[in-house]
Amino acid sequence: HVGPRIALPAPQALERDLRAITFGRRSWLPAHCGALDLKLAGTVLGLSAGASPDRPELRVTPSGGAMYPLDVFAIAHAVDGLAAGAYLYDPLEHALLPRGEVDPHSFHALASAAGAMPQPALTLAVVGTFARSRTKYGLRGYRFTLLEAGHLVQAAVTVATALGLRTLPWGGFVDAAVDAQLELDGLERSCISLLAESAGGGESEAA
C-alpha cells in the first residue's frame, strides 16, 4: 500500500430484525447510485471482514483452520470522506490502506463483461491468496477459500441490507482485467467475487 492508513468509524449497531433483513434482501442497483458515508462503509467491512473484538486474532466470519486466505479491496467511487480509488482493508486496525492509483470508472468499465450496469458508490473485491489455505489443507485449501468468500459476501450483503443499502453480488466480471488492476497474478492471488453497493432508491427489478 502507499500513503497513511485511514481509520474507519467503529461498526454501528444494527436495529432491524434478522427475519426482516433476510426477507428484504434483493440483488440490484438503482439507475443512479447514491453516495455512501464512511461510517456505513466501515460497518459493512467491520461486520463482514473485521477482527473479532474479544479475540482479534480471529475474524467475524469463519475460516478453515483460521488461515484467513481472503483480503478485501474497497474500490471507492462515491464514499463521503474518502478519495476515489482503491484501498486494502486492514481487519486488525479496522482501517483502509491506499492501494495505488485505481480509477473506479476504469475499474468498473474493464470489469464489465455482459453490458454496463450502474456505477456503484463502493465495490468490494474479495481476493483469495490460495497458498494460505493450501499450506495446511493442500488442494482442499482452494475449496475452503471459495467457501469462505461466500461466507464473507453473505455477511456483507446482510449488513448492507440492514443499513438500507442496495447491493449487487457480481460474479460475471472479467477476471483478468480485475486482477490486472489490483496487481494480482491471477494464479496464486485472484479476485473471487465483487460486491457492488450504493445508497439510493427506486423499486427493485432483480431477484
PDB file of C-alpha atoms in Angstrom:
ATOM      1  CA  HIS A   1       0.000   0.000   0.000  1.00  0.00           C
ATOM      2  CA  VAL A   2       1.003   3.627  -0.364  1.00  0.00           C
ATOM      3  CA  GLY A   3       0.197   6.529   1.941  1.00  0.00           C
ATOM      4  CA  PRO A   4      -1.087   6.637   5.513  1.00  0.00           C
ATOM      5  CA  ARG A   5      -3.795   4.300   6.730  1.00  0.00           C
ATOM      6  CA  ILE A   6      -7.277   5.750   7.058  1.00  0.00           C
ATOM      7  CA  ALA A   7      -9.079   4.810  10.257  1.00  0.00           C
ATOM      8  CA  LEU A   8     -12.688   3.713   9.819  1.00  0.00           C
ATOM      9  CA  PRO A   9     -15.515   4.524  12.234  1.00  0.00           C
ATOM     10  CA  ALA A  10     -16.434   1.634  14.510  1.00  0.00           C
ATOM     11  CA  PRO A  11     -19.296  -0.535  13.224  1.00  0.00           C
ATOM     12  CA  GLN A  12     -22.649   0.842  14.245  1.00  0.00           C
ATOM     13  CA  ALA A  13     -25.443  -1.135  15.867  1.00  0.00           C
ATOM     14  CA  LEU A  14     -27.993  -2.761  13.576  1.00  0.00           C
ATOM     15  CA  GLU A  15     -31.562  -2.191  14.721  1.00  0.00           C
ATOM     16  CA  ARG A  16     -33.538  -4.296  12.234  1.00  0.00           C
ATOM     17  CA  ASP A  17     -34.892  -7.784  12.857  1.00  0.00           C
ATOM     18  CA  LEU A  18     -32.884 -10.517  11.137  1.00  0.00           C
ATOM     19  CA  ARG A  19     -36.033 -12.034   9.647  1.00  0.00           C
ATOM     20  CA  ALA A  20     -36.970  -8.718   8.006  1.00  0.00           C
ATOM     21  CA  ILE A  21     -33.422  -8.323   6.701  1.00  0.00           C
ATOM     22  CA  THR A  22     -33.382 -11.843   5.244  1.00  0.00           C
ATOM     23  CA  PHE A  23     -36.762 -11.483   3.554  1.00  0.00           C
ATOM     24  CA  GLY A  24     -35.951  -7.986   2.297  1.00  0.00           C
ATOM     25  CA  ARG A  25     -32.661  -8.776   0.561  1.00  0.00           C
ATOM     26  CA  ARG A  26     -32.565  -8.137  -3.180  1.00  0.00           C
ATOM     27  CA  SER A  27     -29.643  -8.101  -5.623  1.00  0.00           C
ATOM     28  CA  TRP A  28     -29.892  -4.871  -7.580  1.00  0.00           C
ATOM     29  CA  LEU A  29     -28.615  -1.339  -8.015  1.00  0.00           C
ATOM     30  CA  PRO A  30     -30.656   1.792  -8.760  1.00  0.00           C
ATOM     31  CA  ALA A  31     -30.050   3.543 -12.066  1.00  0.00           C
ATOM     32  CA  HIS A  32     -28.324   6.374 -10.189  1.00  0.00           C
ATOM     33  CA  CYS A  33     -26.355   5.097  -7.233  1.00  0.00           C
ATOM     34  CA  GLY A  34     -26.254   7.362  -4.210  1.00  0.00           C
ATOM     35  CA  ALA A  35     -23.097   8.047  -2.226  1.00  0.00           C
ATOM     36  CA  LEU A  36     -22.253   6.220   0.998  1.00  0.00           C
ATOM     37  CA  ASP A  37     -20.731   7.769   4.061  1.00  0.00           C
ATOM     38  CA  LEU A  38     -17.609   6.353   5.672  1.00  0.00           C
ATOM     39  CA  LYS A  39     -19.499   5.102   8.728  1.00  0.00           C
ATOM     40  CA  LEU A  40     -21.704   2.854   6.593  1.00  0.00           C
ATOM     41  CA  ALA A  41     -18.700   1.507   4.696  1.00  0.00           C
ATOM     42  CA  GLY A  42     -16.905   0.875   7.978  1.00  0.00           C
ATOM     43  CA  THR A  43     -19.898  -1.001   9.365  1.00  0.00           C
ATOM     44  CA  VAL A  44     -20.145  -3.290   6.342  1.00  0.00           C
ATOM     45  CA  LEU A  45     -16.413  -4.046   6.381  1.00  0.00           C
ATOM     46  CA  GLY A  46     -16.147  -4.432  10.141  1.00  0.00           C
ATOM     47  CA  LEU A  47     -19.101  -6.832  10.414  1.00  0.00           C
ATOM     48  CA  SER A  48     -18.130  -8.985   7.428  1.00  0.00           C
ATOM     49  CA  ALA A  49     -14.326  -8.980   7.237  1.00  0.00           C
ATOM     50  CA  GLY A  50     -13.203  -7.454  10.519  1.00  0.00           C
ATOM     51  CA  ALA A  51     -11.427  -8.911  13.524  1.00  0.00           C
ATOM     52  CA  SER A  52     -13.379 -10.351  16.433  1.00  0.00           C
ATOM     53  CA  PRO A  53     -13.414  -7.685  19.174  1.00  0.00           C
ATOM     54  CA  ASP A  54     -12.677 -10.105  22.024  1.00  0.00           C
ATOM     55  CA  ARG A  55     -10.167 -12.248  20.077  1.00  0.00           C
ATOM     56  CA  PRO A  56      -8.506 -10.047  17.433  1.00  0.00           C
ATOM     57  CA  GLU A  57      -6.509 -12.975  16.036  1.00  0.00           C
ATOM     58  CA  LEU A  58      -9.847 -14.304  14.749  1.00  0.00           C
ATOM     59  CA  ARG A  59     -12.307 -12.812  12.252  1.00  0.00           C
ATOM     60  CA  VAL A  60     -16.053 -12.335  12.399  1.00  0.00           C
ATOM     61  CA  THR A  61     -16.624 -14.826   9.549  1.00  0.00           C
ATOM     62  CA  PRO A  62     -15.385 -18.441   9.650  1.00  0.00           C
ATOM     63  CA  SER A  63     -12.172 -19.689   8.092  1.00  0.00           C
ATOM     64  CA  GLY A  64     -10.860 -23.271   7.851  1.00  0.00           C
ATOM     65  CA  GLY A  65      -8.062 -23.583  10.388  1.00  0.00           C
ATOM     66  CA  ALA A  66      -8.126 -19.803  10.878  1.00  0.00           C
ATOM     67  CA  MET A  67      -5.811 -19.471   7.875  1.00  0.00           C
ATOM     68  CA  TYR A  68      -7.694 -16.428   6.513  1.00  0.00           C
ATOM     69  CA  PRO A  69      -6.876 -16.626   2.795  1.00  0.00           C
ATOM     70  CA  LEU A  70      -9.063 -13.629   1.940  1.00  0.00           C
ATOM     71  CA  ASP A  71      -8.327  -9.933   1.609  1.00  0.00           C
ATOM     72  CA  VAL A  72     -10.876  -7.258   0.792  1.00  0.00           C
ATOM     73  CA  PHE A  73     -10.150  -4.332  -1.503  1.00  0.00           C
ATOM     74  CA  ALA A  74     -12.541  -1.383  -1.414  1.00  0.00           C
ATOM     75  CA  ILE A  75     -12.934   0.426  -4.740  1.00  0.00           C
ATOM     76  CA  ALA A  76     -14.422   3.769  -3.724  1.00  0.00           C
ATOM     77  CA  HIS A  77     -16.283   5.875  -6.261  1.00  0.00           C
ATOM     78  CA  ALA A  78     -18.634   7.967  -4.102  1.00  0.00           C
ATOM     79  CA  VAL A  79     -17.862   7.490  -0.413  1.00  0.00           C
ATOM     80  CA  ASP A  80     -18.107  10.713   1.557  1.00  0.00           C
ATOM     81  CA  GLY A  81     -14.845  11.428   3.348  1.00  0.00           C
ATOM     82  CA  LEU A  82     -12.809   9.093   1.144  1.00  0.00           C
ATOM     83  CA  ALA A  83     -10.932   9.979  -2.031  1.00  0.00           C
ATOM     84  CA  ALA A  84     -11.857   7.939  -5.087  1.00  0.00           C
ATOM     85  CA  GLY A  85      -9.541   4.975  -5.602  1.00  0.00           C
ATOM     86  CA  ALA A  86      -8.657   1.532  -4.289  1.00  0.00           C
ATOM     87  CA  TYR A  87      -7.933   0.604  -0.681  1.00  0.00           C
ATOM     88  CA  LEU A  88      -6.930  -2.575   1.114  1.00  0.00           C
ATOM     89  CA  TYR A  89      -8.959  -3.277   4.247  1.00  0.00           C
ATOM     90  CA  ASP A  90      -6.875  -3.894   7.376  1.00  0.00           C
ATOM     91  CA  PRO A  91      -9.058  -6.013   9.694  1.00  0.00           C
ATOM     92  CA  LEU A  92      -6.761  -5.756  12.702  1.00  0.00           C
ATOM     93  CA  GLU A  93      -6.723  -1.954  12.732  1.00  0.00           C
ATOM     94  CA  HIS A  94     -10.169  -1.543  11.103  1.00  0.00           C
ATOM     95  CA  ALA A  95      -8.621   0.833   8.606  1.00  0.00           C
ATOM     96  CA  LEU A  96      -8.114   1.338   4.886  1.00  0.00           C
ATOM     97  CA  LEU A  97      -4.691   1.303   3.246  1.00  0.00           C
ATOM     98  CA  PRO A  98      -4.400   3.260  -0.040  1.00  0.00           C
ATOM     99  CA  ARG A  99      -3.579   0.827  -2.829  1.00  0.00           C
ATOM    100  CA  GLY A 100      -2.076   2.911  -5.621  1.00  0.00           C
ATOM    101  CA  GLU A 101      -3.928   4.652  -8.403  1.00  0.00           C
ATOM    102  CA  VAL A 102      -7.044   2.759  -9.452  1.00  0.00           C
ATOM    103  CA  ASP A 103      -9.728   4.797 -11.178  1.00  0.00           C
ATOM    104  CA  PRO A 104     -13.197   3.485 -10.174  1.00  0.00           C
ATOM    105  CA  HIS A 105     -14.693   4.312 -13.590  1.00  0.00           C
ATOM    106  CA  SER A 106     -11.970   2.405 -15.425  1.00  0.00           C
ATOM    107  CA  PHE A 107     -12.155  -0.459 -12.940  1.00  0.00           C
ATOM    108  CA  HIS A 108     -15.904  -0.741 -13.461  1.00  0.00           C
ATOM    109  CA  ALA A 109     -15.708  -0.475 -17.253  1.00  0.00           C
ATOM    110  CA  LEU A 110     -12.916  -3.018 -17.632  1.00  0.00           C
ATOM    111  CA  ALA A 111     -14.570  -5.443 -15.218  1.00  0.00           C
ATOM    112  CA  SER A 112     -17.901  -5.416 -17.044  1.00  0.00           C
ATOM    113  CA  ALA A 113     -18.387  -8.410 -19.299  1.00  0.00           C
ATOM    114  CA  ALA A 114     -22.103  -8.544 -20.065  1.00  0.00           C
ATOM    115  CA  GLY A 115     -23.211  -4.957 -20.618  1.00  0.00           C
ATOM    116  CA  ALA A 116     -22.870  -1.913 -18.444  1.00  0.00           C
ATOM    117  CA  MET A 117     -24.500  -1.663 -15.052  1.00  0.00           C
ATOM    118  CA  PRO A 118     -24.808   1.464 -12.863  1.00  0.00           C
ATOM    119  CA  GLN A 119     -21.577   2.769 -11.370  1.00  0.00           C
ATOM    120  CA  PRO A 120     -21.664   1.692  -7.702  1.00  0.00           C
ATOM    121  CA  ALA A 121     -20.650   4.011  -4.906  1.00  0.00           C
ATOM    122  CA  LEU A 122     -18.429   1.275  -3.483  1.00  0.00           C
ATOM    123  CA  THR A 123     -17.247  -2.063  -4.823  1.00  0.00           C
ATOM    124  CA  LEU A 124     -15.743  -4.660  -2.521  1.00  0.00           C
ATOM    125  CA  ALA A 125     -13.310  -7.014  -4.239  1.00  0.00           C
ATOM    126  CA  VAL A 126     -12.804 -10.257  -2.315  1.00  0.00           C
ATOM    127  CA  VAL A 127      -9.341 -11.566  -3.138  1.00  0.00           C
ATOM    128  CA  GLY A 128      -8.069 -15.058  -2.382  1.00  0.00           C
ATOM    129  CA  THR A 129      -4.449 -15.922  -1.646  1.00  0.00           C
ATOM    130  CA  PHE A 130      -4.817 -19.663  -2.096  1.00  0.00           C
ATOM    131  CA  ALA A 131      -1.460 -20.650  -0.610  1.00  0.00           C
ATOM    132  CA  ARG A 132      -2.578 -19.502   2.829  1.00  0.00           C
ATOM    133  CA  SER A 133      -5.077 -22.378   2.992  1.00  0.00           C
ATOM    134  CA  ARG A 134      -3.038 -24.817   0.909  1.00  0.00           C
ATOM    135  CA  THR A 135      -0.187 -24.773   3.418  1.00  0.00           C
ATOM    136  CA  LYS A 136      -2.468 -26.628   5.843  1.00  0.00           C
ATOM    137  CA  TYR A 137      -5.079 -28.321   3.673  1.00  0.00           C
ATOM    138  CA  GLY A 138      -3.337 -29.000   0.376  1.00  0.00           C
ATOM    139  CA  LEU A 139      -5.589 -28.815  -2.679  1.00  0.00           C
ATOM    140  CA  ARG A 140      -8.690 -28.722  -0.467  1.00  0.00           C
ATOM    141  CA  GLY A 141      -7.499 -25.273   0.595  1.00  0.00           C
ATOM    142  CA  TYR A 142      -8.701 -23.980  -2.770  1.00  0.00           C
ATOM    143  CA  ARG A 143     -12.235 -25.170  -1.955  1.00  0.00           C
ATOM    144  CA  PHE A 144     -12.073 -23.600   1.503  1.00  0.00           C
ATOM    145  CA  THR A 145     -11.011 -20.256   0.028  1.00  0.00           C
ATOM    146  CA  LEU A 146     -14.038 -20.202  -2.271  1.00  0.00           C
ATOM    147  CA  LEU A 147     -16.400 -21.222   0.534  1.00  0.00           C
ATOM    148  CA  GLU A 148     -15.028 -18.526   2.802  1.00  0.00           C
ATOM    149  CA  ALA A 149     -15.537 -15.906   0.122  1.00  0.00           C
ATOM    150  CA  GLY A 150     -19.213 -16.906   0.122  1.00  0.00           C
ATOM    151  CA  HIS A 151     -19.394 -16.516   3.903  1.00  0.00           C
ATOM    152  CA  LEU A 152     -17.866 -13.054   3.713  1.00  0.00           C
ATOM    153  CA  VAL A 153     -20.042 -11.790   0.858  1.00  0.00           C
ATOM    154  CA  GLN A 154     -23.220 -13.102   2.508  1.00  0.00           C
ATOM    155  CA  ALA A 155     -22.300 -11.305   5.732  1.00  0.00           C
ATOM    156  CA  ALA A 156     -21.617  -8.083   3.825  1.00  0.00           C
ATOM    157  CA  VAL A 157     -24.936  -8.331   1.962  1.00  0.00           C
ATOM    158  CA  THR A 158     -26.822  -8.940   5.216  1.00  0.00           C
ATOM    159  CA  VAL A 159     -25.214  -5.971   6.962  1.00  0.00           C
ATOM    160  CA  ALA A 160     -25.707  -3.690   3.963  1.00  0.00           C
ATOM    161  CA  THR A 161     -29.379  -4.692   3.729  1.00  0.00           C
ATOM    162  CA  ALA A 162     -29.834  -3.930   7.426  1.00  0.00           C
ATOM    163  CA  LEU A 163     -28.379  -0.463   6.768  1.00  0.00           C
ATOM    164  CA  GLY A 164     -30.800   0.174   3.901  1.00  0.00           C
ATOM    165  CA  LEU A 165     -28.115  -0.045   1.206  1.00  0.00           C
ATOM    166  CA  ARG A 166     -28.506  -1.560  -2.263  1.00  0.00           C
ATOM    167  CA  THR A 167     -26.200  -4.439  -3.116  1.00  0.00           C
ATOM    168  CA  LEU A 168     -25.371  -6.471  -6.184  1.00  0.00           C
ATOM    169  CA  PRO A 169     -23.080  -9.515  -5.823  1.00  0.00           C
ATOM    170  CA  TRP A 170     -21.172  -9.532  -9.083  1.00  0.00           C
ATOM    171  CA  GLY A 171     -19.706 -12.781 -10.361  1.00  0.00           C
ATOM    172  CA  GLY A 172     -19.687 -12.249 -14.122  1.00  0.00           C
ATOM    173  CA  PHE A 173     -16.738  -9.900 -14.304  1.00  0.00           C
ATOM    174  CA  VAL A 174     -13.631 -10.072 -16.496  1.00  0.00           C
ATOM    175  CA  ASP A 175     -11.217 -11.891 -14.209  1.00  0.00           C
ATOM    176  CA  ALA A 176      -8.017 -10.914 -15.989  1.00  0.00           C
ATOM    177  CA  ALA A 177      -8.972  -7.230 -16.086  1.00  0.00           C
ATOM    178  CA  VAL A 178      -9.827  -7.083 -12.387  1.00  0.00           C
ATOM    179  CA  ASP A 179      -6.714  -8.998 -11.367  1.00  0.00           C
ATOM    180  CA  ALA A 180      -4.525  -6.736 -13.514  1.00  0.00           C
ATOM    181  CA  GLN A 181      -5.941  -3.564 -11.978  1.00  0.00           C
ATOM    182  CA  LEU A 182      -5.411  -4.903  -8.452  1.00  0.00           C
ATOM    183  CA  GLU A 183      -1.919  -6.192  -9.369  1.00  0.00           C
ATOM    184  CA  LEU A 184      -2.807  -9.838  -8.751  1.00  0.00           C
ATOM    185  CA  ASP A 185      -1.171 -12.663 -10.714  1.00  0.00           C
ATOM    186  CA  GLY A 186      -4.454 -14.489 -11.344  1.00  0.00           C
ATOM    187  CA  LEU A 187      -2.994 -17.800 -10.160  1.00  0.00           C
ATOM    188  CA  GLU A 188      -1.794 -17.630  -6.581  1.00  0.00           C
ATOM    189  CA  ARG A 189      -3.804 -14.457  -5.912  1.00  0.00           C
ATOM    190  CA  SER A 190      -7.047 -13.693  -7.701  1.00  0.00           C
ATOM    191  CA  CYS A 191     -10.308 -11.829  -7.228  1.00  0.00           C
ATOM    192  CA  ILE A 192     -13.072 -14.316  -6.396  1.00  0.00           C
ATOM    193  CA  SER A 193     -16.075 -12.039  -6.071  1.00  0.00           C
ATOM    194  CA  LEU A 194     -17.153  -8.422  -6.387  1.00  0.00           C
ATOM    195  CA  LEU A 195     -19.903  -6.809  -4.337  1.00  0.00           C
ATOM    196  CA  ALA A 196     -21.329  -3.512  -5.577  1.00  0.00           C
ATOM    197  CA  GLU A 197     -23.011  -1.229  -3.052  1.00  0.00           C
ATOM    198  CA  SER A 198     -24.839   2.075  -3.098  1.00  0.00           C
ATOM    199  CA  ALA A 199     -27.367   4.214  -1.337  1.00  0.00           C
ATOM    200  CA  GLY A 200     -30.370   5.369  -3.303  1.00  0.00           C
ATOM    201  CA  GLY A 201     -33.793   4.097  -4.080  1.00  0.00           C
ATOM    202  CA  GLY A 202     -36.261   3.058  -6.686  1.00  0.00           C
ATOM    203  CA  GLU A 203     -38.036  -0.225  -6.976  1.00  0.00           C
ATOM    204  CA  SER A 204     -36.150  -3.489  -7.326  1.00  0.00           C
ATOM    205  CA  GLU A 205     -36.280  -5.352 -10.608  1.00  0.00           C
ATOM    206  CA  ALA A 206     -33.894  -8.131  -9.609  1.00  0.00           C
ATOM    207  CA  ALA A 207     -34.214 -11.266  -7.522  1.00  0.00           C
TER     208      ALA A 207
END
